[in-house]
Coordinates of C-alpha atoms in Angstrom, one line a residue:
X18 CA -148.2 -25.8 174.5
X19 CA -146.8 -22.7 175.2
X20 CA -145.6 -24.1 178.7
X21 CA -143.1 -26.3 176.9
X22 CA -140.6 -23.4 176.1
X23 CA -140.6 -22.0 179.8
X24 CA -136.9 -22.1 180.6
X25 CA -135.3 -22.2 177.4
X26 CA -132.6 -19.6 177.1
X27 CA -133.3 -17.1 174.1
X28 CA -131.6 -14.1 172.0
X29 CA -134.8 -11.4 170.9
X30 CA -133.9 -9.0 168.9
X31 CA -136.0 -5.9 168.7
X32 CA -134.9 -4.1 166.2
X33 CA -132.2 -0.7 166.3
X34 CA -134.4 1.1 169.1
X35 CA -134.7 -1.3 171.6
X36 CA -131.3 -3.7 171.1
X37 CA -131.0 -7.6 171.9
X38 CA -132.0 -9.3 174.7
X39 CA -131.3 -12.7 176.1
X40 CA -132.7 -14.3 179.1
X41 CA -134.5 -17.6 180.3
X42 CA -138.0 -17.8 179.1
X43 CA -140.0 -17.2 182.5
X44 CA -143.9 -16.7 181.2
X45 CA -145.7 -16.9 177.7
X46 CA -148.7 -15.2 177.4
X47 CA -150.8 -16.3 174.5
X48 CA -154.3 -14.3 175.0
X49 CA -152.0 -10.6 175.9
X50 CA -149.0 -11.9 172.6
X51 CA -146.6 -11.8 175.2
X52 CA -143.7 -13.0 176.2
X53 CA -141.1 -12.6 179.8
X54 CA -137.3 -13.0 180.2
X55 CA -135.8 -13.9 183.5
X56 CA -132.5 -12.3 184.3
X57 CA -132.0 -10.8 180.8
X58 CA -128.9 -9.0 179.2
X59 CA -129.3 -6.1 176.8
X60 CA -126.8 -6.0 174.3
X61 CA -124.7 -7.6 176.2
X62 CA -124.9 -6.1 179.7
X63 CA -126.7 -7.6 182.4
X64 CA -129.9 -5.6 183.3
X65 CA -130.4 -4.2 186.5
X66 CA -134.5 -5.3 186.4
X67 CA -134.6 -9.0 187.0
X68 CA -137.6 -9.6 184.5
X69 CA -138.3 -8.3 180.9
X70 CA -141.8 -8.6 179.4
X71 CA -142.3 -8.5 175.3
X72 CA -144.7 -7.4 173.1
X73 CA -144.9 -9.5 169.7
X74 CA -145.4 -6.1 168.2
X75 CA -141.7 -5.1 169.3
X76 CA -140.3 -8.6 168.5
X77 CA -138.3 -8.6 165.1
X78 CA -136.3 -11.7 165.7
X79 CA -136.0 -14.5 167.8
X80 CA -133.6 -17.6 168.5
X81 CA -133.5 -20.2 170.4
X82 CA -130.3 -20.5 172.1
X83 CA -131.1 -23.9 174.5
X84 CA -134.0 -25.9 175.4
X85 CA -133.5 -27.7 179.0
X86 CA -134.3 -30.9 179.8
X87 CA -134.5 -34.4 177.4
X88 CA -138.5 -34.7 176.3
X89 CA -140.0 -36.9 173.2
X90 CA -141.5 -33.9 171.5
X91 CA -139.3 -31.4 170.6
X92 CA -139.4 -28.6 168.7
X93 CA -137.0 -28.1 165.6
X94 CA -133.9 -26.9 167.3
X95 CA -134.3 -29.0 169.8
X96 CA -135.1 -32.1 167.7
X97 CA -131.8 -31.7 166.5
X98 CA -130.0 -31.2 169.5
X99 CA -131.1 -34.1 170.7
X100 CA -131.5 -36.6 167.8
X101 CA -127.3 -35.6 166.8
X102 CA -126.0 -35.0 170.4
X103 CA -124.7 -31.7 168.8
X104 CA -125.1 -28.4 171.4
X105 CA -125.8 -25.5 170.8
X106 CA -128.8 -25.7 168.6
X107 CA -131.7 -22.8 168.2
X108 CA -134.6 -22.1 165.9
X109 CA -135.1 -18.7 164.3
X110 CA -138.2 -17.1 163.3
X111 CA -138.4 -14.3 160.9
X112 CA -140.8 -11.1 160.8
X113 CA -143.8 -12.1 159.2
X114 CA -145.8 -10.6 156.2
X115 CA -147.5 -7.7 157.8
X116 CA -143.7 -7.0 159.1
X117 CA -144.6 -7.9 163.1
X118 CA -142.3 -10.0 164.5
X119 CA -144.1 -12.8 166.0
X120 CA -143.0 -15.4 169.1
X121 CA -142.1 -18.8 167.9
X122 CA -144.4 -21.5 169.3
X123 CA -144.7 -25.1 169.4
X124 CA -146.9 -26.2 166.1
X125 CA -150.2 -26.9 166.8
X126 CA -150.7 -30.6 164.9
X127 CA -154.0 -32.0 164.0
X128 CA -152.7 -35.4 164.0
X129 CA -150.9 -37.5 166.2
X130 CA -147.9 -37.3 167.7
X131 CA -145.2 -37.0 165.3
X132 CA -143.0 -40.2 164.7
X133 CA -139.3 -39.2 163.7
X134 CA -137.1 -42.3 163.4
X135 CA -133.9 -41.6 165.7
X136 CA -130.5 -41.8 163.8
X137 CA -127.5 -41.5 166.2
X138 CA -124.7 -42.0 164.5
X139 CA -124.1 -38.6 162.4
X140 CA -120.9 -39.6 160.2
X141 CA -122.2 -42.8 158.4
X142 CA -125.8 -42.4 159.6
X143 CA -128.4 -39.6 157.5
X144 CA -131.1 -37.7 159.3
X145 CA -134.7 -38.6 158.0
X146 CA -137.9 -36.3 158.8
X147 CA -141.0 -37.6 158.5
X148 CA -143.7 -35.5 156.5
X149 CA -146.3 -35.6 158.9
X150 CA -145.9 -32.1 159.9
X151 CA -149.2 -30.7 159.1
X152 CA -149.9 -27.2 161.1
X153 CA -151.6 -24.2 160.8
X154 CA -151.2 -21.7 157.2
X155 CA -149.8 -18.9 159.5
X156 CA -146.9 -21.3 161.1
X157 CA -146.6 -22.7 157.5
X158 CA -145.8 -19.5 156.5
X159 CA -142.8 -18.4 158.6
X160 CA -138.9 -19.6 157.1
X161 CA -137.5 -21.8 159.9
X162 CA -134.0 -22.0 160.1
X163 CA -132.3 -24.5 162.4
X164 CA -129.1 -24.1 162.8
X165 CA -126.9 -26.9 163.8
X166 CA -123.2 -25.9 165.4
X167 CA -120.6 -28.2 165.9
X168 CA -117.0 -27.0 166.9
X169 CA -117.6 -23.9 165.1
X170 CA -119.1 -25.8 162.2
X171 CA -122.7 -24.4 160.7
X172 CA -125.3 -26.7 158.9
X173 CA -128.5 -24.9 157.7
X174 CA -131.7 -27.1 157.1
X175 CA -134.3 -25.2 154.9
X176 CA -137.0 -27.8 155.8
X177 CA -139.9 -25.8 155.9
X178 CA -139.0 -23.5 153.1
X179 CA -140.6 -23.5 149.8
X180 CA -137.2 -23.4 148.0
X181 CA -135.9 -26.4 150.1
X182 CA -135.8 -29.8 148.8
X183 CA -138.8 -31.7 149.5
X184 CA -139.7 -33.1 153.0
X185 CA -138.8 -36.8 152.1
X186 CA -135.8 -36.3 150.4
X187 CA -133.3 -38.1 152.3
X188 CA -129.8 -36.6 152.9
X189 CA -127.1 -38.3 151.3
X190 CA -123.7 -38.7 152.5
X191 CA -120.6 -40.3 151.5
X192 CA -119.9 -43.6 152.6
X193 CA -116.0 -44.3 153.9
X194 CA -114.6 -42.6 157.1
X195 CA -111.7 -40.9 155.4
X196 CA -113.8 -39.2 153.0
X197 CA -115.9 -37.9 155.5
X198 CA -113.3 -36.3 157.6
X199 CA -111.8 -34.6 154.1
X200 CA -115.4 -33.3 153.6
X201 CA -116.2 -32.6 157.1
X202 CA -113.0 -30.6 157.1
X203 CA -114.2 -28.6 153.6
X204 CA -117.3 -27.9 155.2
X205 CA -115.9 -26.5 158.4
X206 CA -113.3 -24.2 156.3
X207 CA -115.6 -23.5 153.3
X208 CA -119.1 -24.6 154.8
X209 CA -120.2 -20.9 155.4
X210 CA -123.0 -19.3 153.0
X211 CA -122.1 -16.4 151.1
X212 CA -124.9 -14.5 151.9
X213 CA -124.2 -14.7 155.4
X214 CA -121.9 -12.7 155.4
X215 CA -122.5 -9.1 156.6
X216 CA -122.0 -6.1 154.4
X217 CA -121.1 -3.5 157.4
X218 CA -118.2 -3.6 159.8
X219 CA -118.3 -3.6 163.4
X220 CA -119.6 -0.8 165.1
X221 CA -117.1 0.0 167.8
X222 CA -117.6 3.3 168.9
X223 CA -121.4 2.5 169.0
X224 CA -121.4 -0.7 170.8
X225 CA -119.0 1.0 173.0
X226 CA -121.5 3.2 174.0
X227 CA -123.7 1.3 174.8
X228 CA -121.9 0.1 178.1
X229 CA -123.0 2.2 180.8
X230 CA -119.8 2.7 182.9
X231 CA -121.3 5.2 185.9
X232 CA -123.6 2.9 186.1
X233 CA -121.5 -0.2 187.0
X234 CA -119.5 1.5 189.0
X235 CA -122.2 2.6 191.5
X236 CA -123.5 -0.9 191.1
X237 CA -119.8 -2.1 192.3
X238 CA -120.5 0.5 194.9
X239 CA -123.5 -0.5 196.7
X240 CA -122.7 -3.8 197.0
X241 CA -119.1 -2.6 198.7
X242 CA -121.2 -0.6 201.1
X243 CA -123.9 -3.5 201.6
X244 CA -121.2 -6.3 202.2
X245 CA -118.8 -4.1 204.1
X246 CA -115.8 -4.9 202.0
X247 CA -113.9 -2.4 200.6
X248 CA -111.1 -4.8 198.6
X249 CA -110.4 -1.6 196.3
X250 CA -110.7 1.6 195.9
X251 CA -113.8 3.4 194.4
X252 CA -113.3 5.4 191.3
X253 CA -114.3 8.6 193.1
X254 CA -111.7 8.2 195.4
X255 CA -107.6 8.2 194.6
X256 CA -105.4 7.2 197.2
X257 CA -102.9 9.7 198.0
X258 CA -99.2 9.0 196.6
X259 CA -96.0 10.1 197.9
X260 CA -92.6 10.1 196.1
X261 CA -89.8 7.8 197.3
X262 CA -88.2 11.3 199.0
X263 CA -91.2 12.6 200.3
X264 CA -92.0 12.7 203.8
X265 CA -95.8 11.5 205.0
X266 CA -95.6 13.3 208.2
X267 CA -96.7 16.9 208.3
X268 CA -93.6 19.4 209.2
X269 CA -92.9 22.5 209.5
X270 CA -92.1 25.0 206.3
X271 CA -89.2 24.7 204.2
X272 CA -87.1 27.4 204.4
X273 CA -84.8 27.7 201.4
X274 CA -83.2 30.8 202.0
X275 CA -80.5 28.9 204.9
X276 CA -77.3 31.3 203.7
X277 CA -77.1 34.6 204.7
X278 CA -73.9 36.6 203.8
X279 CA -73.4 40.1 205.1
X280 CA -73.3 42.2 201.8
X281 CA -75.5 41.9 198.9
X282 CA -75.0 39.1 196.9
X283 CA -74.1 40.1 192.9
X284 CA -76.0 36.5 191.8
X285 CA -77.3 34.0 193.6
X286 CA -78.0 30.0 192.5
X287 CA -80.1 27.6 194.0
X288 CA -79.7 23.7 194.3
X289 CA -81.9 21.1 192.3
X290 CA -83.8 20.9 196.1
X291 CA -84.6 25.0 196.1
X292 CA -82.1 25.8 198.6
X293 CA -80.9 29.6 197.6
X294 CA -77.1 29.7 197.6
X295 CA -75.6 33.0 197.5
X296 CA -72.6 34.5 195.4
X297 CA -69.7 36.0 197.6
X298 CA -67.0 38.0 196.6
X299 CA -63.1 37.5 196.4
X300 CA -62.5 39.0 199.4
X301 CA -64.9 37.8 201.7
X302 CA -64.2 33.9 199.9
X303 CA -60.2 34.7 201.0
X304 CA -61.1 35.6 204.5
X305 CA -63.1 32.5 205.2
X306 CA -60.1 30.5 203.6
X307 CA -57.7 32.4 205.9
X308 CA -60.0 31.7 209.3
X309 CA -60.5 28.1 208.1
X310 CA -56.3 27.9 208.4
X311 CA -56.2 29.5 211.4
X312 CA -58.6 26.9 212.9
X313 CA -57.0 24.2 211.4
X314 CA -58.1 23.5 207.9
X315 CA -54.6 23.7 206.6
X316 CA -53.9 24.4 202.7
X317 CA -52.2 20.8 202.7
X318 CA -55.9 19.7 203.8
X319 CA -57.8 22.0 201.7
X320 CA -55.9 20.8 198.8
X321 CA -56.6 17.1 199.5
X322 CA -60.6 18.0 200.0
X323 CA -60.6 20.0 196.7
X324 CA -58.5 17.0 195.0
X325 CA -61.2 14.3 196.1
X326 CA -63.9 16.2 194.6
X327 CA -62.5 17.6 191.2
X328 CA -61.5 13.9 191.0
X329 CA -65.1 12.6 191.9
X330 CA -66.4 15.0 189.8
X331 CA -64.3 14.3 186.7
X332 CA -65.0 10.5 187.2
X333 CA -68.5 11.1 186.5
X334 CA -68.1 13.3 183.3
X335 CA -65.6 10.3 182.1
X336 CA -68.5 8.0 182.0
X337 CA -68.1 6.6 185.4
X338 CA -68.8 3.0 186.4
X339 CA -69.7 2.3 182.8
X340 CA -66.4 3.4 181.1
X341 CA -64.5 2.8 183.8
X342 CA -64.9 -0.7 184.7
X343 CA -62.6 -4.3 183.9
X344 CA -64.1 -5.2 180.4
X345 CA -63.1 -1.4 179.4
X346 CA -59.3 -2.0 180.0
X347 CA -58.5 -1.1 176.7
X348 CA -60.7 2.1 176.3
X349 CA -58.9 3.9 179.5
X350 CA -59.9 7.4 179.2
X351 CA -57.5 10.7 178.7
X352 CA -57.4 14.0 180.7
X353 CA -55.3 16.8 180.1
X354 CA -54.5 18.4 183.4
X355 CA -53.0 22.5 182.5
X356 CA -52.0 23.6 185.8
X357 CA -50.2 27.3 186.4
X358 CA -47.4 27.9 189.1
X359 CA -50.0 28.6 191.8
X360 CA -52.2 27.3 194.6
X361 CA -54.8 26.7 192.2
X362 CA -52.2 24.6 190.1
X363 CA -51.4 22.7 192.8
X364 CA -55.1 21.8 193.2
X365 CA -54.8 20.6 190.0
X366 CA -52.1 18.2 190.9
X367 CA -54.2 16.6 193.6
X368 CA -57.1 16.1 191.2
X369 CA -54.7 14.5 188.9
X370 CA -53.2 12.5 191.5
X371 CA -56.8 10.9 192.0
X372 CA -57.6 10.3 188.6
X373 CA -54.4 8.5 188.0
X374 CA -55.1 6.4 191.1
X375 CA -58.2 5.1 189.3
X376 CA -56.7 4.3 186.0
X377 CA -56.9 7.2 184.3
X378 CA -54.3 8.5 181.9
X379 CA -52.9 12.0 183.1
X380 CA -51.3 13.9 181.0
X381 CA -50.2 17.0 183.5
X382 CA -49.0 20.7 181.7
X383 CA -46.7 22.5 184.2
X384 CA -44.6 25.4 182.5
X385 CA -40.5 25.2 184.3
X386 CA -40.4 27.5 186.7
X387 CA -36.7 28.3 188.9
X388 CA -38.6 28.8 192.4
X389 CA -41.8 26.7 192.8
X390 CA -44.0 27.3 195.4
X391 CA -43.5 24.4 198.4
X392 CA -47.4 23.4 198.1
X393 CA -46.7 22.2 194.7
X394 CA -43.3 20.7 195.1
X395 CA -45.3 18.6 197.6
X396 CA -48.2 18.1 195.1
X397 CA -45.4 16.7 192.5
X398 CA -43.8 14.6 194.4
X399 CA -46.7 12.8 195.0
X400 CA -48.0 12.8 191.6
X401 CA -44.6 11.5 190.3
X402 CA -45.4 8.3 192.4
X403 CA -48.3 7.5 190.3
X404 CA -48.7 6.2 186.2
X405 CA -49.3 9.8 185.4
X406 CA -47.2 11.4 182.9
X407 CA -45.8 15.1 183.2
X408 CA -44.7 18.0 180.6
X409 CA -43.4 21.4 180.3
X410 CA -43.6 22.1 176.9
X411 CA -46.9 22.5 174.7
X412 CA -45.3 20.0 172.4
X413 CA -45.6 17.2 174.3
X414 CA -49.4 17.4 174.4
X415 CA -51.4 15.4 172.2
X416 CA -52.4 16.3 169.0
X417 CA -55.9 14.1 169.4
X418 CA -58.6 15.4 171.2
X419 CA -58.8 14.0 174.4
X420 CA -61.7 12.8 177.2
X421 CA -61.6 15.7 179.2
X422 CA -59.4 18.8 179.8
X423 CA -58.9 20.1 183.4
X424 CA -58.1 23.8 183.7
X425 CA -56.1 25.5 186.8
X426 CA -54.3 28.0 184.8
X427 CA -55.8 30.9 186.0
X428 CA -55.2 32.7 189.0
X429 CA -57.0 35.6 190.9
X430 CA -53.5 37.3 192.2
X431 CA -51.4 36.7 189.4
X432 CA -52.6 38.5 186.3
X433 CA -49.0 38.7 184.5
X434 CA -48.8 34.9 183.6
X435 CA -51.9 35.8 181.0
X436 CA -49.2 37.8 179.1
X437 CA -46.6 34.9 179.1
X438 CA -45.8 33.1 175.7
X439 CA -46.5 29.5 177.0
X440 CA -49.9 30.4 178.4
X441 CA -51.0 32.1 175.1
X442 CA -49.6 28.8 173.3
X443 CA -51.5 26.1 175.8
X444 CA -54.7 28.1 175.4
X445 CA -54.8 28.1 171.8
X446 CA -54.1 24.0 171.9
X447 CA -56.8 24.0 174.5
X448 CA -59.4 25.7 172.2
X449 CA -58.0 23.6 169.0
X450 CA -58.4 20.5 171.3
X451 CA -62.0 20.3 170.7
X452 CA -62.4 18.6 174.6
X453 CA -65.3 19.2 176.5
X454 CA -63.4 21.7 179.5
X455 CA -63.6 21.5 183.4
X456 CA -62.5 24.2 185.7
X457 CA -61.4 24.0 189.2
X458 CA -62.0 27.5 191.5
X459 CA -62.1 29.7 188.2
X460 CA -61.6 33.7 188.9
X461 CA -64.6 36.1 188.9
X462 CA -66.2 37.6 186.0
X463 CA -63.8 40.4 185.6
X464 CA -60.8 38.1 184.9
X465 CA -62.8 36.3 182.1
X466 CA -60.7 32.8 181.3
X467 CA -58.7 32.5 177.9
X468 CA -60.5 29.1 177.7
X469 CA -64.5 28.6 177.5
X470 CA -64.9 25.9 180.0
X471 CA -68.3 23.5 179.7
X472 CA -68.2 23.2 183.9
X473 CA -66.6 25.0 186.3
X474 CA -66.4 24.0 190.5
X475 CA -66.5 26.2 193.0
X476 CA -65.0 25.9 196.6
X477 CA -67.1 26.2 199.5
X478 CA -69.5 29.2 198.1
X479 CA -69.4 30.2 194.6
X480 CA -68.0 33.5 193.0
X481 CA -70.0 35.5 190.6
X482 CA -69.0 33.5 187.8
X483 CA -69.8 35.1 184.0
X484 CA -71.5 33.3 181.4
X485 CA -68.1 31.9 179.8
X486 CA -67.6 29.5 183.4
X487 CA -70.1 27.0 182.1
X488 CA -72.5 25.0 184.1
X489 CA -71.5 25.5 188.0
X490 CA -70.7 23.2 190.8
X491 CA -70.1 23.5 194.4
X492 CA -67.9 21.5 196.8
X493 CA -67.7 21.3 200.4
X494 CA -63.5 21.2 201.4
X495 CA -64.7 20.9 204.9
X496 CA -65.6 24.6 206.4
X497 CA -67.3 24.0 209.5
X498 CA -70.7 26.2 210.3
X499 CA -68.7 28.2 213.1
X500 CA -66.2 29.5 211.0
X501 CA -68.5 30.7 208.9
X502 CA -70.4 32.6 211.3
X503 CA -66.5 33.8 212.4
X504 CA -66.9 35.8 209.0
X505 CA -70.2 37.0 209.2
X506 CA -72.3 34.5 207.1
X507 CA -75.4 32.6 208.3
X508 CA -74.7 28.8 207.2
X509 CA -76.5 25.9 206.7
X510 CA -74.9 23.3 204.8
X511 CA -76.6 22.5 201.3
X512 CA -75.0 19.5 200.6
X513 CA -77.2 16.8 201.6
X514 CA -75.7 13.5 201.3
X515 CA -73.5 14.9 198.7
X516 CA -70.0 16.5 198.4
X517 CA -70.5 17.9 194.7
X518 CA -74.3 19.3 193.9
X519 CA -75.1 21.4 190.7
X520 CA -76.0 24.7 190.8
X521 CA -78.4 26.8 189.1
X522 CA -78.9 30.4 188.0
X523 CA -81.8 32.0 189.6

């Protein structure tokens, strides 16, 4: 009778040494107590051995998962998988006295075949047994449970045990369709025996372990390399990535060192690419000024250049396309724009210029002066065409702190204005002010500023700027690579695609 479980799909548990396995029942061996498993699954993983063979010995427990194929004898999980057309029905057999599990086989009757009345209808319908289930003492001996699931609900059926009702006791059932749905619904809530459930939690870590992930992955592997498609990539094997700026074709060495000047540099800075930017001095950054003129690049054009950027520059501190922008009409932001009576003041009239020109509100310092120079005359003019709004007097400034405060007091000829009363008083509002600072061309360290400025911008190669200019930047006013090779200095630009980059103290 053994034959009649061959292809039934079973769970064997074999205690905590050897795991669970499931598998289709391929051979039962009753002379040798054993019992095969055709492509099996241990603890869940599919084996790599397409046969398992059990001892009865190693065998602590063992369901019955399904049992193929309609037949007129059945055993008990299958009897009621059938007889209720409920799935997913299996029998269980406990370890036995002498504590070996033993494999569940068909009941050996000495009488006839067994007649069991067929009920089909489960809701108003009760199952009957009959009693004439008379098998060996050792089979008689063993607690069958069958388990009956349906939709996640559980019915246990003690019918071989000696605390279970007696075989002929019929199972009664409430008559009336809408009491057995209420009670069917209990039962699938509630239904659940106590004792059931387990003490311990889950074991994560440990059945975690138990997945053997190298071995998988060669698995995955061989069959790559044996079917010749390679639809990903192995775990061994990382494909190379490259940033959106990085070039996959091999070149030659970067050279960041590309400015050469003729004397020692006192400090040199180096872009956010690497690129080594050298510190000149005044008098070599006023000669390349003067042969940029004489080639062309006119102080009305340097001014413009130096304007743009200081303007593009500020923009961005401001807050730039998010302040700046229709819906923020009615935040407009405020620079205060201190210029001296100087090229570098007139600088600051071109920046302010620009800012006005893109909605900003400019309020420009300018101390009255008899003679101006004609640079700034022209810068005025100009500026006085625009929404901006121009003062002389330190009174006139706000007494709120503003966005942003521009600075082109200073001056590397004209040491004497630091001495004046109106540049004492705007550089003590400028430090009450409590504004973040920008300054445009400040002088070299040995002329430290009267105002502690949070950037500073450079024109075409910095100065040695001290520690009290800020955070640097550099702009390019347009000095072409001849001229400054006219002055001695080995060029290349470091600009980029930029007119304004950040520098950084080396």
């Amino acid at each position: 009778m053994a034959t009649d479980w061959l292809g039934s799909i079973v769970s064997i548990n074999c205690g905590e040494s050897l795991g669970v396995y499931q598998g289709r029942v391929s051979a039962v061996d009753q002379v040798s107590q054993t019992i095969s498993l055709t492509r099996p699954f241990h603890n869940g993983v599919k084996c790599l051995v397409p046969e398992v063979t059990f001892r009865a010995g190693d065998i602590t427990e063992l369901k019955i998962l399904e049992i193929p194929g309609p037949e007129d004898s059945r055993p008990c999980g299958e009897l009621q998988q059938t007889e209720l057309g409920i799935p997913g029905v299996g029998c269980q057999v406990g370890p036995s006295q002498n504590g070996t599990g033993k494999m569940l086989k068909k009941p050996m009757c000495s009488s006839a075949p067994q007649n069991i009345p067929r009920r089909t209808d489960v809701k108003s319908q009760d199952i009957i047994i009959s009693p004439q289930q008379q098998c060996s003492k050792s089979y008689m001996d063993r607690h069958v449970e069958t388990l009956t699931q349906s939709k996640g609900f559980r019915r246990r059926h003690n019918s071989w045990s000696s605390s279970s009702r007696h075989p002929n006791q019929v199972t009664p059932k409430k008559s009336g369709l809408k009491n057995g749905q209420m009670k069917s619904k209990d039962d699938e809530c509630f239904g659940d025996d106590i004792d059931e459930i387990p003490d311990t939690d889950f074991d994560f870590e440990g059945n975690l372990a138990l997945f053997d992930k190298a071995a998988v992955f060669e698995e995955i592997e061989t069959y790559e390399r044996r079917s010749g498609t390679r639809s990903r990539g192995t775990p061994s094997e990382k494909p190379a990535r490259y940033r959106h700026d990085e070039n996959i074709l091999e070149s030659e060495p970067i050279v960041y060192r590309r400015i050469v000047v003729p004397q020692n540099a006192n400090k040199e800075f180096c872009t956010d690419s690497g690129l080594v930017v050298p510190s000149v001095s005044y008098e070599l950054h006023k000669k390349l000024l003067s042969v940029a003129e004489k080639h062309g690049l006119t102080l009305e054009r340097r001014l413009e250049m130096t304007g743009v950027c200081a303007s593009q520059m500020a923009l961005s501190l401001l807050g730039g396309p998010n302040r700046l922008n229709p819906k923020n009409v009615h935040q407009r932001p405020t620079v205060a724009l201190l210029c001296g009576p100087h090229v570098k003041g007139a600088q600051g009239i071109s920046c302010g210029r620009h800012l006005s020109n893109h909605d900003v509100h400019v309020i420009l310092f300018l101390p009255n002066f008899v003679k101006m120079l004609e640079s700034i005359t022209n810068e005025l003019n100009l500026f006085s065409k625009t929404q901006g709004q121009q003062v002389s007097s330190v009174k006139d400034l706000p007494d709120t702190p503003v966005d942003l405060v521009i600075n082109c007091l200073d001056c590397h000829e004209n040491a004497f204005l630091r001495d004046q009363p109106w540049y004492k008083a705007v550089v003590d509002w400028a430090n009450q002010n409590r504004a973040p600072v920008l300054s445009i061309d400040p002088p070299i360290s040995e002329m430290e500023q009267g105002i502690d400025a949070k950037w500073s911008l450079a024109l075409g190669l910095p100065l040695p700027l001290g520690e009290r200019a800020g955070r640097v930047y550099l702009c390019d006013i347009g000095i072409p690579q001849k001229v400054f090779q006219e002055v001695g200095i080995n060029y290349h630009s470091p600009f980029g695609s930029k007119f304004v980059i950040p520098l950084h103290s080396t």
